[in-house]
Short mmCIF file of C-alpha atoms and ligand atoms in Angstrom, two decimals:
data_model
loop_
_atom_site.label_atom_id
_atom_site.label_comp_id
_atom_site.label_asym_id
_atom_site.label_seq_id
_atom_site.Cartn_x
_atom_site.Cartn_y
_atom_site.Cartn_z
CA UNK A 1 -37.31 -55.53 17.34
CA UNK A 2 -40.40 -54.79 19.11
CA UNK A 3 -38.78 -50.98 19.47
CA UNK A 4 -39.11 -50.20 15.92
CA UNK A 5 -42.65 -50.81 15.81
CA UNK A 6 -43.11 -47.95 18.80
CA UNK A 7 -42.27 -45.43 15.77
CA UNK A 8 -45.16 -44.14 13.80
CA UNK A 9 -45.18 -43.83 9.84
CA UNK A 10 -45.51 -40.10 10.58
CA UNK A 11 -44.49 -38.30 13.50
CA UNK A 12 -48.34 -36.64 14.06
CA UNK A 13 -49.57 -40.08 14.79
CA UNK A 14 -47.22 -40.58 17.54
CA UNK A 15 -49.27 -41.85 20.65
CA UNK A 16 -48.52 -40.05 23.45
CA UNK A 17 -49.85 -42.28 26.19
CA UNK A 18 -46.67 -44.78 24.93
CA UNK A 19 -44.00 -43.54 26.57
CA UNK A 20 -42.97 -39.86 26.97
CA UNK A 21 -39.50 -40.64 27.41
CA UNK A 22 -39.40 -42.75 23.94
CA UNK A 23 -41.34 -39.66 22.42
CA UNK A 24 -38.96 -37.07 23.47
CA UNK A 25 -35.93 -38.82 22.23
CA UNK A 26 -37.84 -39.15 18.91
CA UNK A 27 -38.64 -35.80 18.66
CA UNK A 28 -34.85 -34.54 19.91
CA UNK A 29 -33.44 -37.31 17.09
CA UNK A 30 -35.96 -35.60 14.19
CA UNK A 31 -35.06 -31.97 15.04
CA UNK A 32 -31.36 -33.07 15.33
CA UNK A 33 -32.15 -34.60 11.64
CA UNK A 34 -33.93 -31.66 10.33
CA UNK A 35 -31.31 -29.44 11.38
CA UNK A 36 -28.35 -31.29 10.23
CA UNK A 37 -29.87 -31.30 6.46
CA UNK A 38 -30.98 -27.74 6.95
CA UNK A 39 -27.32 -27.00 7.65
CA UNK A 40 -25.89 -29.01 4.72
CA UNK A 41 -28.15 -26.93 2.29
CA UNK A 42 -27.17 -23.72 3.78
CA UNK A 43 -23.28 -24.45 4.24
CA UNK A 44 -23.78 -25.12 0.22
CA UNK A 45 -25.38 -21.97 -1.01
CA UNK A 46 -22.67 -20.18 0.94
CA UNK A 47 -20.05 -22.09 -1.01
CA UNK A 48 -22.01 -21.89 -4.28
CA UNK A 49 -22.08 -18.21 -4.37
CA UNK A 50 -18.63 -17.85 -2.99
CA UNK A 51 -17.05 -20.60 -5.54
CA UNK A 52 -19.26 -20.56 -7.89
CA UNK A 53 -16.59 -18.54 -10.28
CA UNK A 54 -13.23 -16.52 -9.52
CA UNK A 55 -14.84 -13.63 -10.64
CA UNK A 56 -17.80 -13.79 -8.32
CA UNK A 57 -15.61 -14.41 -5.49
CA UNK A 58 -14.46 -11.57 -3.83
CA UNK A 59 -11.53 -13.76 -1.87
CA UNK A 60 -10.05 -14.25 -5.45
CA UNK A 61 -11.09 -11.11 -7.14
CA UNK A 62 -9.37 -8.92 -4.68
CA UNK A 63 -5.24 -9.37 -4.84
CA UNK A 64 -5.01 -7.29 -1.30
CA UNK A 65 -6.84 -10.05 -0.01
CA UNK A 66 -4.36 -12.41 -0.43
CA UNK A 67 -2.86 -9.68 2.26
CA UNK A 68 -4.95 -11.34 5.00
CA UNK A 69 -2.94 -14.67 4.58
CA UNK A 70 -1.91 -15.20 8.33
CA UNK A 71 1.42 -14.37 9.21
CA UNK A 72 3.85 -15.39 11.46
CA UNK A 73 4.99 -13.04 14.31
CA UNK A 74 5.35 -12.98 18.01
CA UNK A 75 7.67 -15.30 20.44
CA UNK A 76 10.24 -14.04 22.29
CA UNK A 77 13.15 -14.88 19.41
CA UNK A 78 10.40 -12.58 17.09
CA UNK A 79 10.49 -9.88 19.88
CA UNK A 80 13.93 -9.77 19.84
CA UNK A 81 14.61 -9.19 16.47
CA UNK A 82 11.94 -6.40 16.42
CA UNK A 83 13.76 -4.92 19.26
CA UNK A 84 17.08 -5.13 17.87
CA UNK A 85 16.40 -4.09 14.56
CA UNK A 86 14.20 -0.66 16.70
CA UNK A 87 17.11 0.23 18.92
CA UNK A 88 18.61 4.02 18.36
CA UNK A 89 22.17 3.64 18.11
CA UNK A 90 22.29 7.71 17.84
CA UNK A 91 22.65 10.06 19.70
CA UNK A 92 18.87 11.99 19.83
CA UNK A 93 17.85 9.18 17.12
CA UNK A 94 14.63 8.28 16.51
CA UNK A 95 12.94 4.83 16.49
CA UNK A 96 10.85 4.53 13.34
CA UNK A 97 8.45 2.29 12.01
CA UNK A 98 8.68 2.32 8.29
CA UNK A 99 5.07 0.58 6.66
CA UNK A 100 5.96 -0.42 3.19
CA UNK A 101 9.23 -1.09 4.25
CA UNK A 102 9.84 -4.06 1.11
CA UNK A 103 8.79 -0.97 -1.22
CA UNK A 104 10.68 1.22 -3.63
CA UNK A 105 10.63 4.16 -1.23
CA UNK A 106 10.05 2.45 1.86
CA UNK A 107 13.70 0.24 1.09
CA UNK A 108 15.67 3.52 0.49
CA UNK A 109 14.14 5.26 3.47
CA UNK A 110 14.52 2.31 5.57
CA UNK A 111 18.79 2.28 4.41
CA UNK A 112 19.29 5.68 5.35
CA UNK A 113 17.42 6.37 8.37
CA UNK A 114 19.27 3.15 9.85
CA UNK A 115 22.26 4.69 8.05
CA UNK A 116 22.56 7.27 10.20
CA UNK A 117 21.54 5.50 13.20
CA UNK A 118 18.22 5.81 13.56
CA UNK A 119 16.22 2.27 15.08
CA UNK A 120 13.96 1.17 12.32
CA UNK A 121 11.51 -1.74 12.07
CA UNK A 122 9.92 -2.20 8.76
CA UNK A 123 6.44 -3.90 8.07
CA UNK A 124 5.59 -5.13 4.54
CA UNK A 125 2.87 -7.95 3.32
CA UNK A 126 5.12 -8.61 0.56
CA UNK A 127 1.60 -8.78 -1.84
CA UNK A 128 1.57 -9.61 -5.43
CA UNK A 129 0.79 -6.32 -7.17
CA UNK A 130 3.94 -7.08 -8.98
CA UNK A 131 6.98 -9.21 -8.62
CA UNK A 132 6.98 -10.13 -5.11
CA UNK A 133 10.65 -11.48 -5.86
CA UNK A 134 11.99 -7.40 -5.73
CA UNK A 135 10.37 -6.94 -2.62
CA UNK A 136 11.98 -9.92 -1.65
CA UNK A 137 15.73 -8.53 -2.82
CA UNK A 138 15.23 -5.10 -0.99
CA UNK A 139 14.65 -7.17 2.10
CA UNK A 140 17.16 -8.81 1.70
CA UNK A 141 19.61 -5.46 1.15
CA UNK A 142 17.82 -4.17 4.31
CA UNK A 143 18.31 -7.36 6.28
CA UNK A 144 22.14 -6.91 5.64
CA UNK A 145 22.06 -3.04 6.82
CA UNK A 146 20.28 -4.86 9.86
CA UNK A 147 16.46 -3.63 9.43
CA UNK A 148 14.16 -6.94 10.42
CA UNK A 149 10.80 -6.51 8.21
CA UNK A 150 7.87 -7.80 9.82
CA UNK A 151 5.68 -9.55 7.66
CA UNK A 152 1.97 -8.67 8.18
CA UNK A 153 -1.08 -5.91 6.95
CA UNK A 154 -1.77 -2.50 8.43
CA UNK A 155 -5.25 -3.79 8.19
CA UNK A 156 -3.96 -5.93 11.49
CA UNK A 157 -4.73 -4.19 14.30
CA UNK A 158 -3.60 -6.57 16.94
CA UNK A 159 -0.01 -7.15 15.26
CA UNK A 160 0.20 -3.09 14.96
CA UNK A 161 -0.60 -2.88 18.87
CA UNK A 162 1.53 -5.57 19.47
CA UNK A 163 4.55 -3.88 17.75
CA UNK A 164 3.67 -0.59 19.80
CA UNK A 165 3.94 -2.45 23.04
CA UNK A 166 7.50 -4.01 22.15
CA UNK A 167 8.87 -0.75 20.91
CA UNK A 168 7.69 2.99 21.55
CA UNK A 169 8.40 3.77 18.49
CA UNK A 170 8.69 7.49 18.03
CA UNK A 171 7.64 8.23 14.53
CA UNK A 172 6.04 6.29 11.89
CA UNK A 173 7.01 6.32 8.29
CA UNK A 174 3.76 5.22 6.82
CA UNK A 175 4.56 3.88 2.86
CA UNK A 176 2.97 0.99 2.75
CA UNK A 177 0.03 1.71 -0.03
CA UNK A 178 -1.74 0.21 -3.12
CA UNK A 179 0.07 2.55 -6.00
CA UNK A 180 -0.42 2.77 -9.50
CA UNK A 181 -2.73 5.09 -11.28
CA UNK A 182 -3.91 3.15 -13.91
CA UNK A 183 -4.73 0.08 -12.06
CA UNK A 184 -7.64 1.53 -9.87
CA UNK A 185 -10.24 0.15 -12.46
CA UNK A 186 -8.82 -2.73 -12.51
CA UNK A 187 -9.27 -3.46 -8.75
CA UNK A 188 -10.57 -0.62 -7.11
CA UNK A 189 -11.59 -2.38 -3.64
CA UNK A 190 -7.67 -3.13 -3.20
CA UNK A 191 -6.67 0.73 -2.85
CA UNK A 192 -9.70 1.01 -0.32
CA UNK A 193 -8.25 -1.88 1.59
CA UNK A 194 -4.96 -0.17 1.35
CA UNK A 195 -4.99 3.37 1.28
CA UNK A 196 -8.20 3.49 3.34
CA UNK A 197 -9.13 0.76 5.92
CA UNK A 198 -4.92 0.36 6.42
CA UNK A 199 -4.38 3.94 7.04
CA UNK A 200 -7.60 4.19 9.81
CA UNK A 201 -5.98 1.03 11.04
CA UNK A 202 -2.55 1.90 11.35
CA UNK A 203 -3.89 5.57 12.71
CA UNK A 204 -6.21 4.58 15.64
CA UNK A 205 -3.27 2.36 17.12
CA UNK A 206 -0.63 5.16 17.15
CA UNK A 207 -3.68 7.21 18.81
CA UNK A 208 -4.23 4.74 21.66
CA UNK A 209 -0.15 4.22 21.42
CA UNK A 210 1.48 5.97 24.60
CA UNK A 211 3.18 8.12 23.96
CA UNK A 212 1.58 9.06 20.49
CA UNK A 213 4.13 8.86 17.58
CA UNK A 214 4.42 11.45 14.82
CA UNK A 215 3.78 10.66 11.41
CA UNK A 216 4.87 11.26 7.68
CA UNK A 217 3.18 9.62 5.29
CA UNK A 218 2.97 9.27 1.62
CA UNK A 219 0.47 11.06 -0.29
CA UNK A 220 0.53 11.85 -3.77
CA UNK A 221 0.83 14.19 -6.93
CA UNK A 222 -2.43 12.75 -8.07
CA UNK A 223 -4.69 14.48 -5.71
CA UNK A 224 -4.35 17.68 -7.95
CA UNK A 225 -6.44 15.60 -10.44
CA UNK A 226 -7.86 18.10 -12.84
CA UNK A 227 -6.15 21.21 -11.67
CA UNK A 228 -4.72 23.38 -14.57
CA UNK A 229 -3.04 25.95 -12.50
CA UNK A 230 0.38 25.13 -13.04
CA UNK A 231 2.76 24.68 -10.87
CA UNK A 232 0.77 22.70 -8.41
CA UNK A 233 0.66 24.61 -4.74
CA UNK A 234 -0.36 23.42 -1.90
CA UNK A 235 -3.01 25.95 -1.57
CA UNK A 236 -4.74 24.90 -5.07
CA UNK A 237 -7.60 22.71 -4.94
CA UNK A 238 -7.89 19.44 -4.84
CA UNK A 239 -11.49 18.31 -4.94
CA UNK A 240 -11.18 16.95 -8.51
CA UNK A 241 -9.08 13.28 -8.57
CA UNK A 242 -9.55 11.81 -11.80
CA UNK A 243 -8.74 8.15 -10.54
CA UNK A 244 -10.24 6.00 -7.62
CA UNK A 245 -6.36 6.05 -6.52
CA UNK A 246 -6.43 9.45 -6.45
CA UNK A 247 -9.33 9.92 -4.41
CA UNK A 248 -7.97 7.21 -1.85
CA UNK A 249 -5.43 9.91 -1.52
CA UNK A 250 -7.37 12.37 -0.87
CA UNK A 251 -9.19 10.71 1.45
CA UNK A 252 -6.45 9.95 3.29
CA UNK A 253 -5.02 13.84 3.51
CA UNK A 254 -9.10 14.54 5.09
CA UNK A 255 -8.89 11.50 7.26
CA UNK A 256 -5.27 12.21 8.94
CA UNK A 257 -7.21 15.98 9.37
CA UNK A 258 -9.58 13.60 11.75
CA UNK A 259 -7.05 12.22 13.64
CA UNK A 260 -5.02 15.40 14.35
CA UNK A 261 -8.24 16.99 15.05
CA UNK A 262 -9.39 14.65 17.57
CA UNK A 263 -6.60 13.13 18.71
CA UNK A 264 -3.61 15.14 18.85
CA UNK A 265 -1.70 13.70 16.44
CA UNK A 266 1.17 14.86 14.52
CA UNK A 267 0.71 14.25 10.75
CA UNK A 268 2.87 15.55 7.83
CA UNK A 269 1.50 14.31 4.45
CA UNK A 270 3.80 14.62 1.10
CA UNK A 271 2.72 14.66 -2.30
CA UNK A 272 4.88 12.57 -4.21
CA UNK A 273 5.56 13.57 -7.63
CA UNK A 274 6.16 10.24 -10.27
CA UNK A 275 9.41 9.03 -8.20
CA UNK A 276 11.70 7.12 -9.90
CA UNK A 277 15.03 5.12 -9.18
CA UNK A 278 16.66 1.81 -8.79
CA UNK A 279 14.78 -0.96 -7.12
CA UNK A 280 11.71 0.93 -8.19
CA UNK A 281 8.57 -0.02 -9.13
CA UNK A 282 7.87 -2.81 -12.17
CA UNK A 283 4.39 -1.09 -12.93
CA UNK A 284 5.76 2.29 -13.68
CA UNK A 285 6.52 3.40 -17.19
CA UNK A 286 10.18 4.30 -17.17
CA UNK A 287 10.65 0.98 -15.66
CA UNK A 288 8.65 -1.44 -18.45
CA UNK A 289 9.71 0.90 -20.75
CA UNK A 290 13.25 -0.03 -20.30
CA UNK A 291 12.21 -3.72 -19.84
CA UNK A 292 10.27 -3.72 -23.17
CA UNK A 293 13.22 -1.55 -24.91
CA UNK A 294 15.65 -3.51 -24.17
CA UNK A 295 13.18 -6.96 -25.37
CA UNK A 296 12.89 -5.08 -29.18
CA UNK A 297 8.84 -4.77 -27.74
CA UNK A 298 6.62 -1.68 -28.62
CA UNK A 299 5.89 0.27 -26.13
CA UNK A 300 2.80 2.94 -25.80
CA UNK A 301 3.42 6.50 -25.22
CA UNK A 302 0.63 8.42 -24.56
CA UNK A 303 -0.56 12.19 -26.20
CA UNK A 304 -3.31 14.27 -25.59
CA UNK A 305 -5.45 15.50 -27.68
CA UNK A 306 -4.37 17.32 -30.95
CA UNK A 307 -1.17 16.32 -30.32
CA UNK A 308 -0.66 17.90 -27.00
CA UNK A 309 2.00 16.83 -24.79
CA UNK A 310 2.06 14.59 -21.57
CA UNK A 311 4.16 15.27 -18.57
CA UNK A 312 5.44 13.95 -15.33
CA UNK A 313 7.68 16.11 -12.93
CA UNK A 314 9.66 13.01 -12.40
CA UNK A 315 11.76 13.32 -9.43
CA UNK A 316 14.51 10.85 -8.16
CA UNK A 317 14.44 8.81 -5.51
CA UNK A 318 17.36 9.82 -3.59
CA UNK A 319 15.68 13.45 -3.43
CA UNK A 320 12.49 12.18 -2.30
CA UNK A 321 14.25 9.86 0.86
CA UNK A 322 15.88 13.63 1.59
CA UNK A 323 12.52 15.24 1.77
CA UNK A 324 10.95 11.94 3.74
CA UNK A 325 14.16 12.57 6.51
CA UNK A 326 13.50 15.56 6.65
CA UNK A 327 9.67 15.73 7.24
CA UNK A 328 11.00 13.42 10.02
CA UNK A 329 13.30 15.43 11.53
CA UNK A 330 10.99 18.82 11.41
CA UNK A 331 8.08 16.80 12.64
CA UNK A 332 6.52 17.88 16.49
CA UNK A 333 5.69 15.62 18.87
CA UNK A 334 1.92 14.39 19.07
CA UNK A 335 0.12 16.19 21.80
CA UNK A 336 -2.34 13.49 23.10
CA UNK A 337 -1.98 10.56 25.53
CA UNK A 338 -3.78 7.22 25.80
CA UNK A 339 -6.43 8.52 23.42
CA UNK A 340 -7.17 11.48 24.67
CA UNK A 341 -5.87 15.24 22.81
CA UNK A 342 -4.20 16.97 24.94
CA UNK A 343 -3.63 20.11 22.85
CA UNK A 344 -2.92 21.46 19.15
CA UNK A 345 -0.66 18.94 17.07
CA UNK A 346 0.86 19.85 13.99
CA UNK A 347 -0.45 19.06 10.57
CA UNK A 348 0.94 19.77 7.11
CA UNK A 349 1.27 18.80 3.76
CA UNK A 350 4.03 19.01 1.23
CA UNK A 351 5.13 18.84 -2.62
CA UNK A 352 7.83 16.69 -2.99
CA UNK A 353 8.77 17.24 -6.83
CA UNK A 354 11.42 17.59 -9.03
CA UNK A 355 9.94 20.88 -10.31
CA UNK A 356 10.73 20.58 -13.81
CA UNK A 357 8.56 18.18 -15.85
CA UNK A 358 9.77 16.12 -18.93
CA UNK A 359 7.31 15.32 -21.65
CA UNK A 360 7.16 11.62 -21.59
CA UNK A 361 8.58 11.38 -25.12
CA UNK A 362 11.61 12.76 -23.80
CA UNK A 363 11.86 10.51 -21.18
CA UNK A 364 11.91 7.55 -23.95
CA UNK A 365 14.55 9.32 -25.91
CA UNK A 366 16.82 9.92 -22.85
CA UNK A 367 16.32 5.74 -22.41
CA UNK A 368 17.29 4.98 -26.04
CA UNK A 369 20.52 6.97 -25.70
CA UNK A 370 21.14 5.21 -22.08
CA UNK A 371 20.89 1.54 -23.46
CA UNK A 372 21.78 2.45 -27.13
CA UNK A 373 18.49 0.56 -28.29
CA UNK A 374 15.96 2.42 -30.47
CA UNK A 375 12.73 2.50 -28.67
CA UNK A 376 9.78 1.18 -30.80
CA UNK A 377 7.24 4.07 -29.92
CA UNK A 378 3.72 3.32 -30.31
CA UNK A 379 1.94 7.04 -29.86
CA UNK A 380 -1.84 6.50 -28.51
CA UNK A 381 -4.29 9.18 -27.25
CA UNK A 382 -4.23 9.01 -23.60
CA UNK A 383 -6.43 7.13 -22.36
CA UNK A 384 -9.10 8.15 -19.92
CA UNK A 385 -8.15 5.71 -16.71
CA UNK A 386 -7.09 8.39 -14.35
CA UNK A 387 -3.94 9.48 -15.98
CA UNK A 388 -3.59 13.72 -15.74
CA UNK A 389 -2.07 15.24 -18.80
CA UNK A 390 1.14 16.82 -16.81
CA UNK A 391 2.05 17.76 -13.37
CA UNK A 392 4.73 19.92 -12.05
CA UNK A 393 5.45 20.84 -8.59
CA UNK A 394 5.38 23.91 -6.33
CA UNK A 395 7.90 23.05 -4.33
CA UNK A 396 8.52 26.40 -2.19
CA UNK A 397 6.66 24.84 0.69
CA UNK A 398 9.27 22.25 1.29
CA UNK A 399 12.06 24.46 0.24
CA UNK A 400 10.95 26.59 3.22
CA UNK A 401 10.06 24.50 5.82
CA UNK A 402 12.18 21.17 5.17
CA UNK A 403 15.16 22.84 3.29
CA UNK A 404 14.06 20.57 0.50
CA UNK A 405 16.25 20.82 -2.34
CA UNK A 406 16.06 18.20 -5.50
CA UNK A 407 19.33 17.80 -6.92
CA UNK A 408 19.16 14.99 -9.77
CA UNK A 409 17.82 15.71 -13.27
CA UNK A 410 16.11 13.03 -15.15
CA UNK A 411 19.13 12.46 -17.51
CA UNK A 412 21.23 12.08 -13.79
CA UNK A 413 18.90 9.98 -12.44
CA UNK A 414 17.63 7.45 -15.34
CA UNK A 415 21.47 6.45 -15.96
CA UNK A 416 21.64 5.48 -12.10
CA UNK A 417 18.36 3.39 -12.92
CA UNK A 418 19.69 2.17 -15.97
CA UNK A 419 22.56 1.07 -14.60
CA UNK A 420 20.96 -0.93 -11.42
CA UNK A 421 18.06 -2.32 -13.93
CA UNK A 422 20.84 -4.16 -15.88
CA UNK A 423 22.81 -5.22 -13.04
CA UNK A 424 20.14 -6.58 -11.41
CA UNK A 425 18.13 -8.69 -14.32
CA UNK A 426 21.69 -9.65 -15.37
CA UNK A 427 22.52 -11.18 -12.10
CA UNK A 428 20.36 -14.25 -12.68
CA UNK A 429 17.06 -12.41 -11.98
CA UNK A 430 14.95 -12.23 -15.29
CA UNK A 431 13.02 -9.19 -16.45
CA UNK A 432 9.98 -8.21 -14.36
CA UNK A 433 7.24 -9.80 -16.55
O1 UGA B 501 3.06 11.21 -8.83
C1 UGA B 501 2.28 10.42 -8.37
O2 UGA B 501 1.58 10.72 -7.46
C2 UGA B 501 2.12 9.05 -8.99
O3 UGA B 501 3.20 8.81 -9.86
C3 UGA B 501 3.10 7.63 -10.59
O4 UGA B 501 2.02 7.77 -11.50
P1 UGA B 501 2.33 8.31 -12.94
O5 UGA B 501 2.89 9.69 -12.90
O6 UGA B 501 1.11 8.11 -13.75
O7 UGA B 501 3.54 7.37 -13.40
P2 UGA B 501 3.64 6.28 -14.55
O8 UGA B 501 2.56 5.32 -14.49
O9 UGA B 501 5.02 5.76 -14.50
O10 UGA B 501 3.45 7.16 -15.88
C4 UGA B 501 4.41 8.12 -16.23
C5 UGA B 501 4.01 8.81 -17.50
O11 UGA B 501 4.02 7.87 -18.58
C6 UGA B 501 2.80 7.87 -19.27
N1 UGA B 501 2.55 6.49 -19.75
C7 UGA B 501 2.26 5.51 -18.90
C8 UGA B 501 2.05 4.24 -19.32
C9 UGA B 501 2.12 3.96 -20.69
O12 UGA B 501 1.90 2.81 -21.15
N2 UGA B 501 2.43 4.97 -21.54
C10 UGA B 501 2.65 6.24 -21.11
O13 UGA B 501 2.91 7.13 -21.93
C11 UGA B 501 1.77 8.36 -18.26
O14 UGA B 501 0.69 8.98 -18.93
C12 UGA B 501 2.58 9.35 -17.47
O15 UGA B 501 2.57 10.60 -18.09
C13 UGA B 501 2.90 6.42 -9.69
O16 UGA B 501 2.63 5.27 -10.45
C14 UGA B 501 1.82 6.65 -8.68
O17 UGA B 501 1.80 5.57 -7.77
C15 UGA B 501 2.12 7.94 -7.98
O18 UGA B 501 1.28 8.22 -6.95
#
């Protein structure tokens, strides 16, 4: 016991004429004290202000994040499949990599590129933005057409490189976004994880990626924002978004400028105008319209001011995959190499409309007559969250160019949706809630 009394009732007092080998152990076993409570207290401020409530933590705030879940890929059975599913079995067919690929447009562009023989490998991170069980059906239909989805993020730079060096994949088919007008206030940092940090991501691979693959990717009607020169050209401005989605659009068109500037690559942005079809999207209005038809619910249809009218040039899906293959197919090759620009690359930017917009009223009326339901229409002013009172496309750019011709009116195309949405919630799956 005679130890014990060696330690002083404080530390200054220690004697150091004792024993300096007693003292340093002493001193080593106080800092090693000191620091392990230090630690304790500063591990728990980090997980009070991270837990402290879900909407102070930005892990639980942000749905994209749920995005950076880990995933599992690689192994040679994993490698396979990506191969497999990549191969051309065309002659002068192209090996795509379709982002988005569990999508509404990324499924049907995914069917008939491999439909007419093209390789394609789809990536999708399957988030929660709505009913991750769809996403999970259209793989599924793709699966049986033989397209292997890879489950991961564009924001994943090592599985993106790592999917380069199993595949030279000659295009890209970049869908993969955070969509939806209206939901931009909601969660704005998810369509700058998306549409911002993905697309740098996904475009600094396929720079380094040798050879360089060309790209189409979706932009969007939006980025006319507040434009009032109808119809919308691709020469009218578009330096006025009135949503954060929107301007994540925009961003992107300036941003793929960047890359072709720099780096050679070919880029071919299209402007989506309000597409609509089967499988598509639970968040869009012609789809929870039908939903909340059909359910006897109310649903809200917006009007501008003093009455005024608001209109989508909605365009059908099965056009839009037609103007997607053929951006494709009319793209150049990239001109750089391992980084480096090796000369001018090819960049452009198309409408993709219907070119003959439907008040949304209309729209309603054409779904009452479809499902022989009277719609209960609640009319509201529209309200300021980034919607745009109409748009309606130019499209003599793509007519031009991609030989871009829509084909399906809205009447056409709604009764093809109709008749998917009820096949489809009557098969055992229940109504998107
Ligand atoms: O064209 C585009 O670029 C955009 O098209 C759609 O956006 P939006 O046209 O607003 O499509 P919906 O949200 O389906 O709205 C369609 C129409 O219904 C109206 N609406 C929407 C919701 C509602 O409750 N009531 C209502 O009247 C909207 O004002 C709009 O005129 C997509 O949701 C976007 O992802 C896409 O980028």
């Amino acid at each position: 016991m005679s130890h014990l009394n060696d330690i002083p009732s404080t530390p200054g007092k220690f004697k150091m004429e004792k024993s300096p080998y007693v003292h340093n152990r002493l001193r080593w076993h106080f800092s090693l004290a000191k620091l392990t409570f230090w630690s304790f207290i500063f591990l728990g401020l980090i997980v009070v202000f991270f837990f402290r409530s879900p909407s102070s933590n930005p892990l639980l705030q942000d749905p994209s994040r749920r995005s950076l879940r880990t995933y599992n890929w690689g192994g040679p059975a994993w490698e396979k499949q990506v191969r497999s599913s990549a191969r051309i079995r065309s002659r002068n067919g192209f090996s795509v990599l379709v982002t988005g690929a569990a999508g509404f447009v990324g499924t049907h562009v995914s069917a008939a590129l491999k439909r007419r023989g093209d390789g394609v490998l789809g990536l999708d991170n399957f988030n929660d933005y709505y009913d991750p069980s769809l996403k999970r059906a259209r793989q599924a239909l793709l699966e049986r057409s033989g397209v292997f989805i890879v489950e991961g993020d564009i924001n994943d730079s090592v599985l993106l490189r790592k999917l380069f060096e199993v595949v030279a994949f000659t295009h890209v088919m970049h869908l993969a976004a955070q969509a939806g007008v209206r939901y931009a206030m909601e969660n704005p940092s998810s369509y700058v994880h998306s549409n911002i940090a993905g697309l740098v991501s996904l475009l600094d691979v396929c720079k380094s990626a040798n050879p360089q693959p060309a790209i189409v990717w979706a932009s969007s009607s939006s980025v006319y924002g507040l434009n009032t020169k109808v119809p919308f050209s691709e020469r009218d401005r578009t330096d006025q978004p009135a949503s954060l989605y929107a301007a994540t659009k925009k961003a992107g068109e300036e941003i793929a400028h960047t890359y072709n500037h720099i780096y050679g690559l070919s880029l071919t942005g299209l402007r989506f105008f309000t597409v609509y079809g089967p499988w598509g999207r639970p968040d869009m209005a012609y789809f929870f319209f039908t939903r909340d038809i059909l359910k006897g619910k109310s649903i809200p249809i917006f009007e501008a001011a003093n009455h005024g009218t608001v209109a989508r040039d909605f365009t059908y899906v099965d056009d839009i995959v037609k103007g997607c293959l053929a951006a494709l197919d009319t793209a150049e090759k990239s001109t750089g190499s391992g980084g480096k620009k090796k000369g001018p690359a090819q960049l452009r930017v198309y409408n993709l409309g219907n070119t003959s917009p439907v008040p949304v009223s209309d729209l309603v009326s054409i779904l009452e007559k479809l499902l022989k339901v009277n719609a209960k229409r609640n009319i509201m002013k529209l309200p300021r969250n980034g919607d745009v009172q109409f748009t309606h496309a130019n499209i003599s750019l793509a007519q031009r160019e991609l030989g871009y011709k829509p084909s399906t009116d809205l009447q056409t195309g709604l009764k093809k949706f109709v008749r998917w949405y009820v096949s489809y919630y009557s098969g055992g799956k229940k109504a998107a809630g």
